[in-house]
Each structure stands twice: as C-alpha cells, then as structure tokens.
PDB file of C-alpha atoms and ligand atoms in Angstrom:
ATOM      1  CA  UNK W 134      15.414  -7.100  18.337  1.00  0.00           C
ATOM      2  CA  UNK W 135      14.535  -8.412  14.906  1.00  0.00           C
ATOM      3  CA  UNK W 136      15.626  -6.515  11.819  1.00  0.00           C
ATOM      4  CA  UNK W 137      13.276  -4.985   9.246  1.00  0.00           C
ATOM      5  CA  UNK W 138      13.531  -6.218   5.665  1.00  0.00           C
ATOM      6  CA  UNK W 139      11.951  -4.702   2.561  1.00  0.00           C
ATOM      7  CA  UNK W 140      11.300  -7.029  -0.380  1.00  0.00           C
ATOM      8  CA  UNK W 141      10.196  -5.224  -3.533  1.00  0.00           C
ATOM      9  CA  UNK W 142       7.716  -7.178  -5.633  1.00  0.00           C
ATOM     10  CA  UNK W 143       7.440  -9.228  -2.462  1.00  0.00           C
ATOM     11  CA  UNK W 144       3.913 -10.585  -2.765  1.00  0.00           C
ATOM     12  CA  UNK W 145       4.228 -12.863  -5.792  1.00  0.00           C
ATOM     13  CA  UNK W 146       6.620 -15.306  -7.417  1.00  0.00           C
ATOM     14  CA  UNK W 147      10.229 -15.292  -6.250  1.00  0.00           C
ATOM     15  CA  UNK W 148       9.577 -12.199  -4.124  1.00  0.00           C
ATOM     16  CA  UNK W 149       6.845 -13.915  -2.161  1.00  0.00           C
ATOM     17  CA  UNK W 150       9.149 -16.827  -1.387  1.00  0.00           C
ATOM     18  CA  UNK W 151      11.828 -14.357  -0.242  1.00  0.00           C
ATOM     19  CA  UNK W 152       9.295 -12.586   2.008  1.00  0.00           C
ATOM     20  CA  UNK W 153       8.286 -15.955   3.455  1.00  0.00           C
ATOM     21  CA  UNK W 154      11.896 -17.042   3.997  1.00  0.00           C
ATOM     22  CA  UNK W 155      12.841 -13.833   5.796  1.00  0.00           C
ATOM     23  CA  UNK W 156       9.704 -13.915   7.913  1.00  0.00           C
ATOM     24  CA  UNK W 157      10.493 -17.509   8.873  1.00  0.00           C
ATOM     25  CA  UNK W 158      14.017 -16.417   9.834  1.00  0.00           C
ATOM     26  CA  UNK W 159      12.578 -13.830  12.248  1.00  0.00           C
ATOM     27  CA  UNK W 160      12.654 -10.583  10.254  1.00  0.00           C
ATOM     28  CA  UNK W 161       9.905  -7.973  10.265  1.00  0.00           C
ATOM     29  CA  UNK W 162       9.041  -8.082   6.574  1.00  0.00           C
ATOM     30  CA  UNK W 163       7.599  -5.300   4.432  1.00  0.00           C
ATOM     31  CA  UNK W 164       6.500  -6.786   1.116  1.00  0.00           C
ATOM     32  CA  UNK W 165       6.114  -4.115  -1.533  1.00  0.00           C
ATOM     33  CA  UNK W 166       3.712  -4.549  -4.431  1.00  0.00           C
ATOM     34  CA  UNK W 167       2.724  -2.526  -7.470  1.00  0.00           C
ATOM     35  CA  UNK W 168      -0.970  -3.156  -7.965  1.00  0.00           C
ATOM     36  CA  UNK W 169      -2.206  -6.704  -7.471  1.00  0.00           C
ATOM     37  CA  UNK W 170      -4.433  -6.244  -4.418  1.00  0.00           C
ATOM     38  CA  UNK W 171      -5.612  -9.869  -4.307  1.00  0.00           C
ATOM     39  CA  UNK W 172      -2.052 -11.180  -4.164  1.00  0.00           C
ATOM     40  CA  UNK W 173      -1.153  -8.654  -1.465  1.00  0.00           C
ATOM     41  CA  UNK W 174      -4.139  -9.627   0.659  1.00  0.00           C
ATOM     42  CA  UNK W 175      -3.365 -13.320   0.241  1.00  0.00           C
ATOM     43  CA  UNK W 176       0.261 -12.664   1.143  1.00  0.00           C
ATOM     44  CA  UNK W 177      -0.651 -10.767   4.317  1.00  0.00           C
ATOM     45  CA  UNK W 178      -3.010 -13.547   5.365  1.00  0.00           C
ATOM     46  CA  UNK W 179      -0.786 -16.491   4.457  1.00  0.00           C
ATOM     47  CA  UNK W 180       2.597 -15.133   5.545  1.00  0.00           C
ATOM     48  CA  UNK W 181       1.685 -12.571   8.186  1.00  0.00           C
ATOM     49  CA  UNK W 182       3.887  -9.929   6.535  1.00  0.00           C
ATOM     50  CA  UNK W 183       2.846  -6.296   6.010  1.00  0.00           C
ATOM     51  CA  UNK W 184       2.293  -5.283   2.385  1.00  0.00           C
ATOM     52  CA  UNK W 185       2.982  -1.761   1.085  1.00  0.00           C
ATOM     53  CA  UNK W 186       1.835  -0.516  -2.311  1.00  0.00           C
ATOM     54  CA  UNK W 187       4.086   1.817  -4.276  1.00  0.00           C
ATOM     55  CA  UNK W 188       5.617   2.067  -7.728  1.00  0.00           C
ATOM     56  CA  UNK W 189       9.326   1.202  -7.504  1.00  0.00           C
ATOM     57  CA  UNK W 190      10.015   3.056 -10.749  1.00  0.00           C
ATOM     58  CA  UNK W 191       8.855   6.358  -9.166  1.00  0.00           C
ATOM     59  CA  UNK W 192      11.516   7.879  -6.871  1.00  0.00           C
ATOM     60  CA  UNK W 193       9.097  10.014  -4.846  1.00  0.00           C
ATOM     61  CA  UNK W 194       6.581   7.191  -4.420  1.00  0.00           C
ATOM     62  CA  UNK W 195       9.415   4.978  -3.142  1.00  0.00           C
ATOM     63  CA  UNK W 196      10.428   7.695  -0.659  1.00  0.00           C
ATOM     64  CA  UNK W 197       6.878   7.916   0.693  1.00  0.00           C
ATOM     65  CA  UNK W 198       6.635   4.118   0.901  1.00  0.00           C
ATOM     66  CA  UNK W 199       9.909   3.881   2.825  1.00  0.00           C
ATOM     67  CA  UNK W 200       8.719   6.549   5.281  1.00  0.00           C
ATOM     68  CA  UNK W 201       5.534   4.527   5.920  1.00  0.00           C
ATOM     69  CA  UNK W 202       7.457   1.274   6.379  1.00  0.00           C
ATOM     70  CA  UNK W 203      10.027   2.766   8.717  1.00  0.00           C
ATOM     71  CA  UNK W 204       7.441   4.515  10.879  1.00  0.00           C
ATOM     72  CA  UNK W 205       5.570   1.233  11.280  1.00  0.00           C
ATOM     73  CA  UNK W 206       8.350  -1.362  11.396  1.00  0.00           C
ATOM     74  CA  UNK W 207      11.550   0.559  12.194  1.00  0.00           C
ATOM     75  CA  UNK W 208      14.638   1.278  10.098  1.00  0.00           C
ATOM     76  CA  UNK W 209      15.084  -0.874   7.015  1.00  0.00           C
ATOM     77  CA  UNK W 210      18.279  -2.881   7.450  1.00  0.00           C
ATOM     78  CA  UNK W 211      17.795  -5.402   4.659  1.00  0.00           C
ATOM     79  CA  UNK W 212      16.650  -4.550   1.137  1.00  0.00           C
ATOM     80  CA  UNK W 213      15.891  -7.120  -1.535  1.00  0.00           C
ATOM     81  CA  UNK W 214      15.534  -5.388  -4.908  1.00  0.00           C
ATOM     82  CA  UNK W 215      13.418  -8.059  -6.534  1.00  0.00           C
ATOM     83  CA  UNK W 216      10.624  -6.237  -8.400  1.00  0.00           C
ATOM     84  CA  UNK W 217      10.852  -6.814 -12.109  1.00  0.00           C
ATOM     85  CA  UNK W 218       8.877  -7.251 -15.297  1.00  0.00           C
ATOM     86  CA  UNK W 219       9.477  -8.683 -18.736  1.00  0.00           C
ATOM     87  CA  UNK W 220       8.214  -7.271 -22.014  1.00  0.00           C
ATOM     88  CA  UNK W 221       9.834  -9.582 -24.528  1.00  0.00           C
ATOM     89  CA  UNK W 222      10.157  -9.231 -28.263  1.00  0.00           C
ATOM     90  CA  UNK W 223      12.892  -9.255 -30.868  1.00  0.00           C
ATOM     91  CA  UNK W 224      14.862  -6.017 -31.038  1.00  0.00           C
ATOM     92  CA  UNK W 225      13.660  -5.148 -34.530  1.00  0.00           C
ATOM     93  CA  UNK W 226      10.129  -4.903 -33.090  1.00  0.00           C
ATOM     94  CA  UNK W 227      11.053  -3.326 -29.730  1.00  0.00           C
ATOM     95  CA  UNK W 228       9.462   0.063 -29.039  1.00  0.00           C
ATOM     96  CA  UNK W 229      10.963   2.835 -26.961  1.00  0.00           C
ATOM     97  CA  UNK W 230       8.186   2.307 -24.408  1.00  0.00           C
ATOM     98  CA  UNK W 231       9.054  -1.399 -24.189  1.00  0.00           C
ATOM     99  CA  UNK W 232      12.697  -0.480 -23.551  1.00  0.00           C
ATOM    100  CA  UNK W 233      12.059   2.302 -21.043  1.00  0.00           C
ATOM    101  CA  UNK W 234       9.421   0.477 -19.022  1.00  0.00           C
ATOM    102  CA  UNK W 235      11.637  -2.540 -18.422  1.00  0.00           C
ATOM    103  CA  UNK W 236      14.705  -0.418 -17.635  1.00  0.00           C
ATOM    104  CA  UNK W 237      12.773   1.727 -15.177  1.00  0.00           C
ATOM    105  CA  UNK W 238      11.026  -1.103 -13.316  1.00  0.00           C
ATOM    106  CA  UNK W 239      13.956  -3.521 -13.323  1.00  0.00           C
ATOM    107  CA  UNK W 240      16.976  -1.207 -12.975  1.00  0.00           C
ATOM    108  CA  UNK W 241      16.017   2.355 -11.973  1.00  0.00           C
ATOM    109  CA  UNK W 242      14.062   0.793  -9.101  1.00  0.00           C
ATOM    110  CA  UNK W 243      17.287  -0.443  -7.494  1.00  0.00           C
ATOM    111  CA  UNK W 244      18.573   3.141  -7.427  1.00  0.00           C
ATOM    112  CA  UNK W 245      15.240   4.529  -6.211  1.00  0.00           C
ATOM    113  CA  UNK W 246      15.027   2.109  -3.288  1.00  0.00           C
ATOM    114  CA  UNK W 247      18.664   1.657  -2.294  1.00  0.00           C
ATOM    115  CA  UNK W 248      19.525   5.349  -2.472  1.00  0.00           C
ATOM    116  CA  UNK W 249      16.765   6.149  -0.002  1.00  0.00           C
ATOM    117  CA  UNK W 250      17.820   3.606   2.643  1.00  0.00           C
ATOM    118  CA  UNK W 251      21.565   3.944   2.085  1.00  0.00           C
ATOM    119  CA  UNK W 252      22.310   6.887   4.358  1.00  0.00           C
ATOM    120  CA  UNK W 253      20.482   5.202   7.256  1.00  0.00           C
ATOM    121  CA  UNK W 254      22.481   2.021   6.718  1.00  0.00           C
ATOM    122  CA  UNK W 255      25.731   4.018   6.697  1.00  0.00           C
ATOM    123  CA  UNK W 256      24.799   5.826   9.911  1.00  0.00           C
ATOM    124  CA  UNK W 257      23.894   2.598  11.697  1.00  0.00           C
ATOM    125  CA  UNK W 258      26.951   0.744  10.359  1.00  0.00           C
ATOM    126  CA  UNK W 259      24.939  -2.201   9.095  1.00  0.00           C
ATOM    127  CA  UNK W 260      23.040  -3.089   5.949  1.00  0.00           C
ATOM    128  CA  UNK W 261      22.275  -5.840   3.505  1.00  0.00           C
ATOM    129  CA  UNK W 262      21.392  -5.052  -0.116  1.00  0.00           C
ATOM    130  CA  UNK W 263      20.449  -8.039  -2.261  1.00  0.00           C
ATOM    131  CA  UNK W 264      19.694  -7.445  -5.921  1.00  0.00           C
ATOM    132  CA  UNK W 265      17.792 -10.010  -7.942  1.00  0.00           C
ATOM    133  CA  UNK W 266      19.243 -10.149 -11.437  1.00  0.00           C
ATOM    134  CA  UNK W 267      18.852 -13.091 -13.838  1.00  0.00           C
ATOM    135  CA  UNK W 268      20.736 -15.688 -15.828  1.00  0.00           C
ATOM    136  CA  UNK W 269      19.691 -13.547 -18.790  1.00  0.00           C
ATOM    137  CA  UNK W 270      21.641 -10.587 -17.412  1.00  0.00           C
ATOM    138  CA  UNK W 271      24.705 -12.838 -17.440  1.00  0.00           C
ATOM    139  CA  UNK W 272      24.361 -14.542 -20.809  1.00  0.00           C
ATOM    140  CA  UNK W 273      21.832 -12.432 -22.750  1.00  0.00           C
ATOM    141  CA  UNK W 274      18.613 -13.889 -24.147  1.00  0.00           C
ATOM    142  CA  UNK W 275      17.083 -13.705 -27.605  1.00  0.00           C
ATOM    143  CA  UNK W 276      13.969 -11.509 -27.350  1.00  0.00           C
ATOM    144  CA  UNK W 277      15.118  -9.792 -24.132  1.00  0.00           C
ATOM    145  CA  UNK W 278      17.499  -6.999 -25.076  1.00  0.00           C
ATOM    146  CA  UNK W 279      15.690  -4.685 -22.635  1.00  0.00           C
ATOM    147  CA  UNK W 280      15.533  -7.193 -19.774  1.00  0.00           C
ATOM    148  CA  UNK W 281      19.073  -8.503 -20.296  1.00  0.00           C
ATOM    149  CA  UNK W 282      20.405  -4.923 -20.266  1.00  0.00           C
ATOM    150  CA  UNK W 283      18.543  -4.075 -17.051  1.00  0.00           C
ATOM    151  CA  UNK W 284      19.593  -7.292 -15.322  1.00  0.00           C
ATOM    152  CA  UNK W 285      23.227  -6.892 -16.419  1.00  0.00           C
ATOM    153  CA  UNK W 286      23.009  -3.334 -15.071  1.00  0.00           C
ATOM    154  CA  UNK W 287      22.146  -4.710 -11.643  1.00  0.00           C
ATOM    155  CA  UNK W 288      25.368  -6.723 -11.677  1.00  0.00           C
ATOM    156  CA  UNK W 289      27.464  -3.584 -12.313  1.00  0.00           C
ATOM    157  CA  UNK W 290      25.427  -1.649  -9.720  1.00  0.00           C
ATOM    158  CA  UNK W 291      26.246  -4.353  -7.165  1.00  0.00           C
ATOM    159  CA  UNK W 292      29.956  -4.493  -7.897  1.00  0.00           C
ATOM    160  CA  UNK W 293      30.383  -0.724  -7.576  1.00  0.00           C
ATOM    161  CA  UNK W 294      28.151  -0.217  -4.546  1.00  0.00           C
ATOM    162  CA  UNK W 295      29.718  -3.117  -2.626  1.00  0.00           C
ATOM    163  CA  UNK W 296      32.995  -1.188  -2.600  1.00  0.00           C
ATOM    164  CA  UNK W 297      31.273   1.882  -1.169  1.00  0.00           C
ATOM    165  CA  UNK W 298      29.404  -0.022   1.542  1.00  0.00           C
ATOM    166  CA  UNK W 299      32.274  -2.210   2.700  1.00  0.00           C
ATOM    167  CA  UNK W 300      33.729   0.063   5.381  1.00  0.00           C
ATOM    168  CA  UNK W 301      30.264   0.802   6.770  1.00  0.00           C
ATOM    169  CA  UNK W 302      29.195  -2.789   7.448  1.00  0.00           C
ATOM    170  CA  UNK W 303      26.932  -2.901   4.399  1.00  0.00           C
ATOM    171  CA  UNK W 304      27.120  -5.854   2.028  1.00  0.00           C
ATOM    172  CA  UNK W 305      25.777  -5.641  -1.519  1.00  0.00           C
ATOM    173  CA  UNK W 306      25.306  -8.829  -3.526  1.00  0.00           C
ATOM    174  CA  UNK W 307      23.441  -9.963  -6.601  1.00  0.00           C
ATOM    175  CA  UNK W 308      21.577 -13.225  -7.110  1.00  0.00           C
ATOM    176  CA  UNK W 309      21.109 -14.511 -10.658  1.00  0.00           C
ATOM    177  CA  UNK W 310      18.226 -16.979 -10.790  1.00  0.00           C
ATOM    178  CA  UNK W 311      17.892 -19.260 -13.772  1.00  0.00           C
ATOM    179  CA  UNK W 312      14.455 -20.241 -15.042  1.00  0.00           C
ATOM    180  CA  UNK W 313      12.276 -20.541 -11.927  1.00  0.00           C
ATOM    181  CA  UNK W 314       8.756 -21.949 -11.839  1.00  0.00           C
ATOM    182  CA  UNK W 315       6.783 -18.683 -11.563  1.00  0.00           C
ATOM    183  CA  UNK W 316       3.999 -16.959 -13.486  1.00  0.00           C
ATOM    184  CA  UNK W 317       6.631 -14.905 -15.348  1.00  0.00           C
ATOM    185  CA  UNK W 318       8.374 -17.973 -16.730  1.00  0.00           C
ATOM    186  CA  UNK W 319       5.102 -19.848 -17.373  1.00  0.00           C
ATOM    187  CA  UNK W 320       4.102 -16.925 -19.637  1.00  0.00           C
ATOM    188  CA  UNK W 321       6.815 -17.948 -22.122  1.00  0.00           C
ATOM    189  CA  UNK W 322       5.195 -19.836 -25.035  1.00  0.00           C
ATOM    190  CA  UNK W 323       5.082 -23.540 -24.116  1.00  0.00           C
ATOM    191  CA  UNK W 324       7.202 -24.769 -27.004  1.00  0.00           C
ATOM    192  CA  UNK W 325       9.841 -22.105 -26.311  1.00  0.00           C
ATOM    193  CA  UNK W 326       9.857 -22.974 -22.605  1.00  0.00           C
ATOM    194  CA  UNK W 327      10.236 -26.673 -23.343  1.00  0.00           C
ATOM    195  CA  UNK W 328      13.270 -26.015 -25.456  1.00  0.00           C
ATOM    196  CA  UNK W 329      14.723 -23.804 -22.688  1.00  0.00           C
ATOM    197  CA  UNK W 330      14.161 -26.525 -20.047  1.00  0.00           C
ATOM    198  CA  UNK W 331      15.998 -28.993 -22.283  1.00  0.00           C
ATOM    199  CA  UNK W 332      19.121 -26.826 -21.804  1.00  0.00           C
ATOM    200  CA  UNK W 333      19.042 -27.033 -17.990  1.00  0.00           C
ATOM    201  CA  UNK W 334      21.376 -29.856 -16.878  1.00  0.00           C
ATOM    202  CA  UNK W 335      19.453 -30.373 -13.622  1.00  0.00           C
ATOM    203  CA  UNK W 336      16.473 -31.137 -15.869  1.00  0.00           C
ATOM    204  CA  UNK W 337      13.801 -28.944 -14.316  1.00  0.00           C
ATOM    205  CA  UNK W 338      12.792 -25.379 -13.526  1.00  0.00           C
ATOM    206  CA  UNK W 339      14.084 -24.003 -10.244  1.00  0.00           C
ATOM    207  CA  UNK W 340      11.831 -23.405  -7.250  1.00  0.00           C
ATOM    208  CA  UNK W 341      11.262 -19.927  -5.820  1.00  0.00           C
ATOM    209  CA  UNK W 342      12.314 -21.272  -2.400  1.00  0.00           C
ATOM    210  CA  UNK W 343      15.724 -22.121  -3.876  1.00  0.00           C
ATOM    211  CA  UNK W 344      16.279 -18.407  -4.505  1.00  0.00           C
ATOM    212  CA  UNK W 345      14.763 -17.405  -1.159  1.00  0.00           C
ATOM    213  CA  UNK W 346      17.176 -19.537   0.856  1.00  0.00           C
ATOM    214  CA  UNK W 347      20.129 -17.836  -0.836  1.00  0.00           C
ATOM    215  CA  UNK W 348      18.666 -14.426   0.060  1.00  0.00           C
ATOM    216  CA  UNK W 349      18.081 -15.374   3.683  1.00  0.00           C
ATOM    217  CA  UNK W 350      21.697 -16.484   3.900  1.00  0.00           C
ATOM    218  CA  UNK W 351      23.028 -13.286   2.314  1.00  0.00           C
ATOM    219  CA  UNK W 352      20.937 -11.238   4.760  1.00  0.00           C
ATOM    220  CA  UNK W 353      22.369 -13.045   7.789  1.00  0.00           C
ATOM    221  CA  UNK W 354      25.189 -11.937  10.058  1.00  0.00           C
ATOM    222  CA  UNK W 355      27.225 -15.007   8.974  1.00  0.00           C
ATOM    223  CA  UNK W 356      27.404 -13.614   5.418  1.00  0.00           C
ATOM    224  CA  UNK W 357      29.285 -10.463   6.500  1.00  0.00           C
ATOM    225  CA  UNK W 358      32.368 -11.238   4.373  1.00  0.00           C
ATOM    226  CA  UNK W 359      30.387 -11.920   1.194  1.00  0.00           C
ATOM    227  CA  UNK W 360      30.027  -8.667  -0.704  1.00  0.00           C
ATOM    228  CA  UNK W 361      30.157  -7.687  -4.347  1.00  0.00           C
ATOM    229  CA  UNK W 362      29.414 -11.318  -5.199  1.00  0.00           C
ATOM    230  CA  UNK W 363      27.318 -12.686  -8.050  1.00  0.00           C
ATOM    231  CA  UNK W 364      25.466 -15.765  -6.797  1.00  0.00           C
ATOM    232  CA  UNK W 365      24.305 -18.019  -9.613  1.00  0.00           C
ATOM    233  CA  UNK W 366      21.326 -20.306  -8.910  1.00  0.00           C
ATOM    234  CA  UNK W 367      20.406 -21.871 -12.240  1.00  0.00           C
ATOM    235  CA  UNK W 368      20.750 -25.676 -12.301  1.00  0.00           C
ATOM    236  CA  UNK W 369      23.988 -25.336 -14.325  1.00  0.00           C
ATOM    237  CA  UNK W 370      22.166 -23.831 -17.318  1.00  0.00           C
ATOM    238  CA  UNK W 371      24.888 -21.193 -17.576  1.00  0.00           C
ATOM    239  CA  UNK W 372      28.168 -21.438 -15.742  1.00  0.00           C
ATOM    240  CA  UNK W 373      29.729 -18.005 -15.486  1.00  0.00           C
ATOM    241  CA  UNK W 374      33.502 -17.789 -15.115  1.00  0.00           C
TER     242      UNK W 374
HETATM  243  N1  CAA C 114      17.317 -18.087 -30.991  1.00  0.00           N
HETATM  244  C1  CAA C 114      17.374 -17.856 -32.310  1.00  0.00           C
HETATM  245  N2  CAA C 114      16.293 -17.554 -33.057  1.00  0.00           N
HETATM  246  C2  CAA C 114      15.106 -17.466 -32.421  1.00  0.00           C
HETATM  247  C3  CAA C 114      14.977 -17.686 -31.030  1.00  0.00           C
HETATM  248  C4  CAA C 114      16.146 -18.015 -30.321  1.00  0.00           C
HETATM  249  N3  CAA C 114      16.118 -18.252 -28.985  1.00  0.00           N
HETATM  250  N4  CAA C 114      13.672 -17.503 -30.685  1.00  0.00           N
HETATM  251  C5  CAA C 114      13.013 -17.184 -31.826  1.00  0.00           C
HETATM  252  N5  CAA C 114      13.878 -17.164 -32.859  1.00  0.00           N
HETATM  253  C6  CAA C 114      13.595 -16.857 -34.266  1.00  0.00           C
HETATM  254  C7  CAA C 114      12.427 -17.649 -34.791  1.00  0.00           C
HETATM  255  O1  CAA C 114      12.836 -18.919 -35.187  1.00  0.00           O
HETATM  256  C8  CAA C 114      11.968 -16.773 -35.936  1.00  0.00           C
HETATM  257  O2  CAA C 114      12.825 -16.974 -37.037  1.00  0.00           O
HETATM  258  P1  CAA C 114      12.247 -16.853 -38.532  1.00  0.00           P
HETATM  259  O3  CAA C 114      11.698 -15.445 -38.647  1.00  0.00           O
HETATM  260  O4  CAA C 114      13.439 -17.107 -39.389  1.00  0.00           O
HETATM  261  O5  CAA C 114      11.184 -17.915 -38.621  1.00  0.00           O
HETATM  262  C9  CAA C 114      12.244 -15.354 -35.423  1.00  0.00           C
HETATM  263  O6  CAA C 114      13.213 -15.492 -34.365  1.00  0.00           O
HETATM  264  C10 CAA C 114      11.024 -14.657 -34.879  1.00  0.00           C
HETATM  265  O7  CAA C 114      10.388 -15.546 -33.984  1.00  0.00           O
HETATM  266  P2  CAA C 114       8.892 -15.342 -33.606  1.00  0.00           P
HETATM  267  O8  CAA C 114       8.018 -15.204 -34.809  1.00  0.00           O
HETATM  268  O9  CAA C 114       8.533 -16.360 -32.555  1.00  0.00           O
HETATM  269  O10 CAA C 114       8.922 -13.882 -32.944  1.00  0.00           O
HETATM  270  P3  CAA C 114       7.937 -13.334 -31.906  1.00  0.00           P
HETATM  271  O11 CAA C 114       7.975 -11.870 -32.028  1.00  0.00           O
HETATM  272  O12 CAA C 114       6.609 -13.970 -31.973  1.00  0.00           O
HETATM  273  O13 CAA C 114       8.554 -13.821 -30.490  1.00  0.00           O
HETATM  274  C11 CAA C 114      10.079 -14.083 -28.669  1.00  0.00           C
HETATM  275  C12 CAA C 114       9.915 -13.915 -30.178  1.00  0.00           C
HETATM  276  C13 CAA C 114       9.140 -13.165 -27.874  1.00  0.00           C
HETATM  277  C14 CAA C 114      11.484 -13.632 -28.339  1.00  0.00           C
HETATM  278  C15 CAA C 114       9.839 -15.537 -28.265  1.00  0.00           C
HETATM  279  O14 CAA C 114      10.764 -16.338 -28.956  1.00  0.00           O
HETATM  280  C16 CAA C 114      10.055 -15.765 -26.761  1.00  0.00           C
HETATM  281  O15 CAA C 114       9.152 -15.590 -25.961  1.00  0.00           O
HETATM  282  N6  CAA C 114      11.255 -16.210 -26.386  1.00  0.00           N
HETATM  283  C17 CAA C 114      11.570 -16.476 -24.967  1.00  0.00           C
HETATM  284  C18 CAA C 114      12.224 -15.294 -24.344  1.00  0.00           C
HETATM  285  C19 CAA C 114      12.565 -15.676 -22.927  1.00  0.00           C
HETATM  286  O16 CAA C 114      13.352 -16.582 -22.650  1.00  0.00           O
HETATM  287  N7  CAA C 114      11.980 -14.943 -21.949  1.00  0.00           N
HETATM  288  C20 CAA C 114      12.216 -15.283 -20.579  1.00  0.00           C
HETATM  289  C21 CAA C 114      11.042 -14.833 -19.778  1.00  0.00           C
HETATM  290  S1  CAA C 114      11.161 -15.378 -18.109  1.00  0.00           S
HETATM  291  C22 CAA C 114      12.359 -14.416 -17.460  1.00  0.00           C
HETATM  292  O17 CAA C 114      12.831 -13.498 -18.037  1.00  0.00           O
HETATM  293  C23 CAA C 114      12.798 -14.747 -16.060  1.00  0.00           C
HETATM  294  C24 CAA C 114      14.241 -14.909 -16.028  1.00  0.00           C
HETATM  295  O18 CAA C 114      14.953 -14.072 -15.483  1.00  0.00           O
HETATM  296  C25 CAA C 114      14.855 -16.140 -16.563  1.00  0.00           C
END
C-alpha cells in the first residue's frame, strides 16, 4: 500500500514540486497551505493531490490538520517541513514582529508538525522527516538575520532528532537549497538578484524539481542509512565542509 506524505507549504514553489515528485513516485500526498486558495485549487487540479489549509505556526491548528489528513489518507509516514517565509531587512531596521514571524513560520513549524506525527512513526517503526533549510542557514545572508537563524535552527533540529529516530526506523535529514527559481527568490530586487546569480558557479538559479528529486530520494526505502545528513543543492554557490 502506498505511504502518505505531508508537504507543508506544498502548493507553491519548491513545495509544489515536492508534492508533484512524491505523487509521481506513488505516495498519497497531503499538500498543506496557509491561505492562497487559488494556488491550492490549481494544485489539486494539476497534481491530483489533496490540499489541507492550516497555519503551521499554530500548534493546535497543526494538530487538527493532521487529524483530518490521517482520517482521510491514513497515517503520515513522510513529512516534508517546507513551509517558510522571508521578511528581509537589515538588522538595524528589524522589528520584533519581523523576527518572531519568520522564526515561528520557518522554525517553530517544524516542531509543531514533527512532534505531532513522531509518536505514530515510533510506534510503526518507520518514518521519514525531511526539513527544508537554505543555503542562507549555512552561510548567513545580509538582510536575513531572522531567516538565517531559523534555517540554521532546522539544521540543529535535524542533527539532534536523527539520533532519537535512528533506532525506530525514522530518518531525519535536512536539504539546503541554494537560490531556486521561485516567487520568493524573484521578489529579491532585480539588481541584488543579478549580483547573487553572478556568485553561482553553475551560472543559473536552481529549479524546484532539483530539490524535489532529492526529497523523493530521501523519502524512499533505499535512503534508510542516510540520517542526520545536510544535503546541499546549490550549484556550488556555497560549499560547506
Ligand atoms: N553586503 C554588504 N552590504 C550590503 C549588502 C550585502 N549583501 N546588501 C546591501 N548592502 C548595503 C547597501 O550597499 C547599503 O549600504 P550604504 O547604506 O552604505 O549605501 C546598505 O546595506 C543598505 O542597503 P539598502 O538601502 O538596499 O537597504 P534596504 O533596507 O533597502 O534593503 C536588503 C536591504 C533587504 C537586505 C536588500 O539588500 C535585499 O533584498 N537583499 C537580498 C537578501 C536576500 O538574499 N534574500 C533572499 C531571499 S530568497 C530566499 O531567502 C530563499 C533562499 O533560501 C535562498
């Protein structure tokens, strides 16, 4: 029987490509979204995945969403913590709201979701947790103290949780995309983006599908021995040691 996968922020950008990749690989996919109804409808129609609306930064809303998904599609065996936002600005102008919003959507969400599927994964002796971090969580980025902190947090979260899941058949890994051609990256001022692209040795933005294929692999049975790993997919823009 096919496994059920939850992709947070799964109806747009990188998340949509991950939903599509998992669906193609035979998973029952629940694509979570926060509010963009048009994108969710388009995703359901184009990909044939079920979309579920809830706020990943709200623990109780996540719990209710997981109950709905599991009653419709069965136990969640694969989680991709992908939902994330940016709210860029230099630190000397950063407000507390700007800090807290990014930390809660990009980092607290991984706790809110993973914690509420974890016990089921432990009981069943199988699970795949894939966290979507960023090159900017590895190297830091001017104007993204909030985002870089949240994304670096996901790397620590992964390394600790992988050790706890290991004996229960649960792998926990983190993928660090570089600059990928999505709405989020296209929102960076054009001149700034051009100068960023000039630092990518491969000479272009990445494609969302290039992140999705990594996630599909990490979700597979063949990837059982890969856990606690940081998978860099960035066109050699930053080569972590
Ligand atoms: N390094 C050093 N100095 C920089 C700089 C940089 N990368 N970027 C800007 N500055 C300097 C400017 O030259 C300017 O200096 P002066 O005051 O001496 O002239 C100063 O910082 C302020 O610059 P701005 O007036 O442009 O400040 P701003 O408030 O309008 O905007 C910014 C600053 C929002 C950070 C803007 O530079 C920006 O958007 N940078 C891109 C941030 C980025 O990479 N975001 C990624 C989004 S996509 C994503 O996050 C996905 C992912 O995972 C990769």
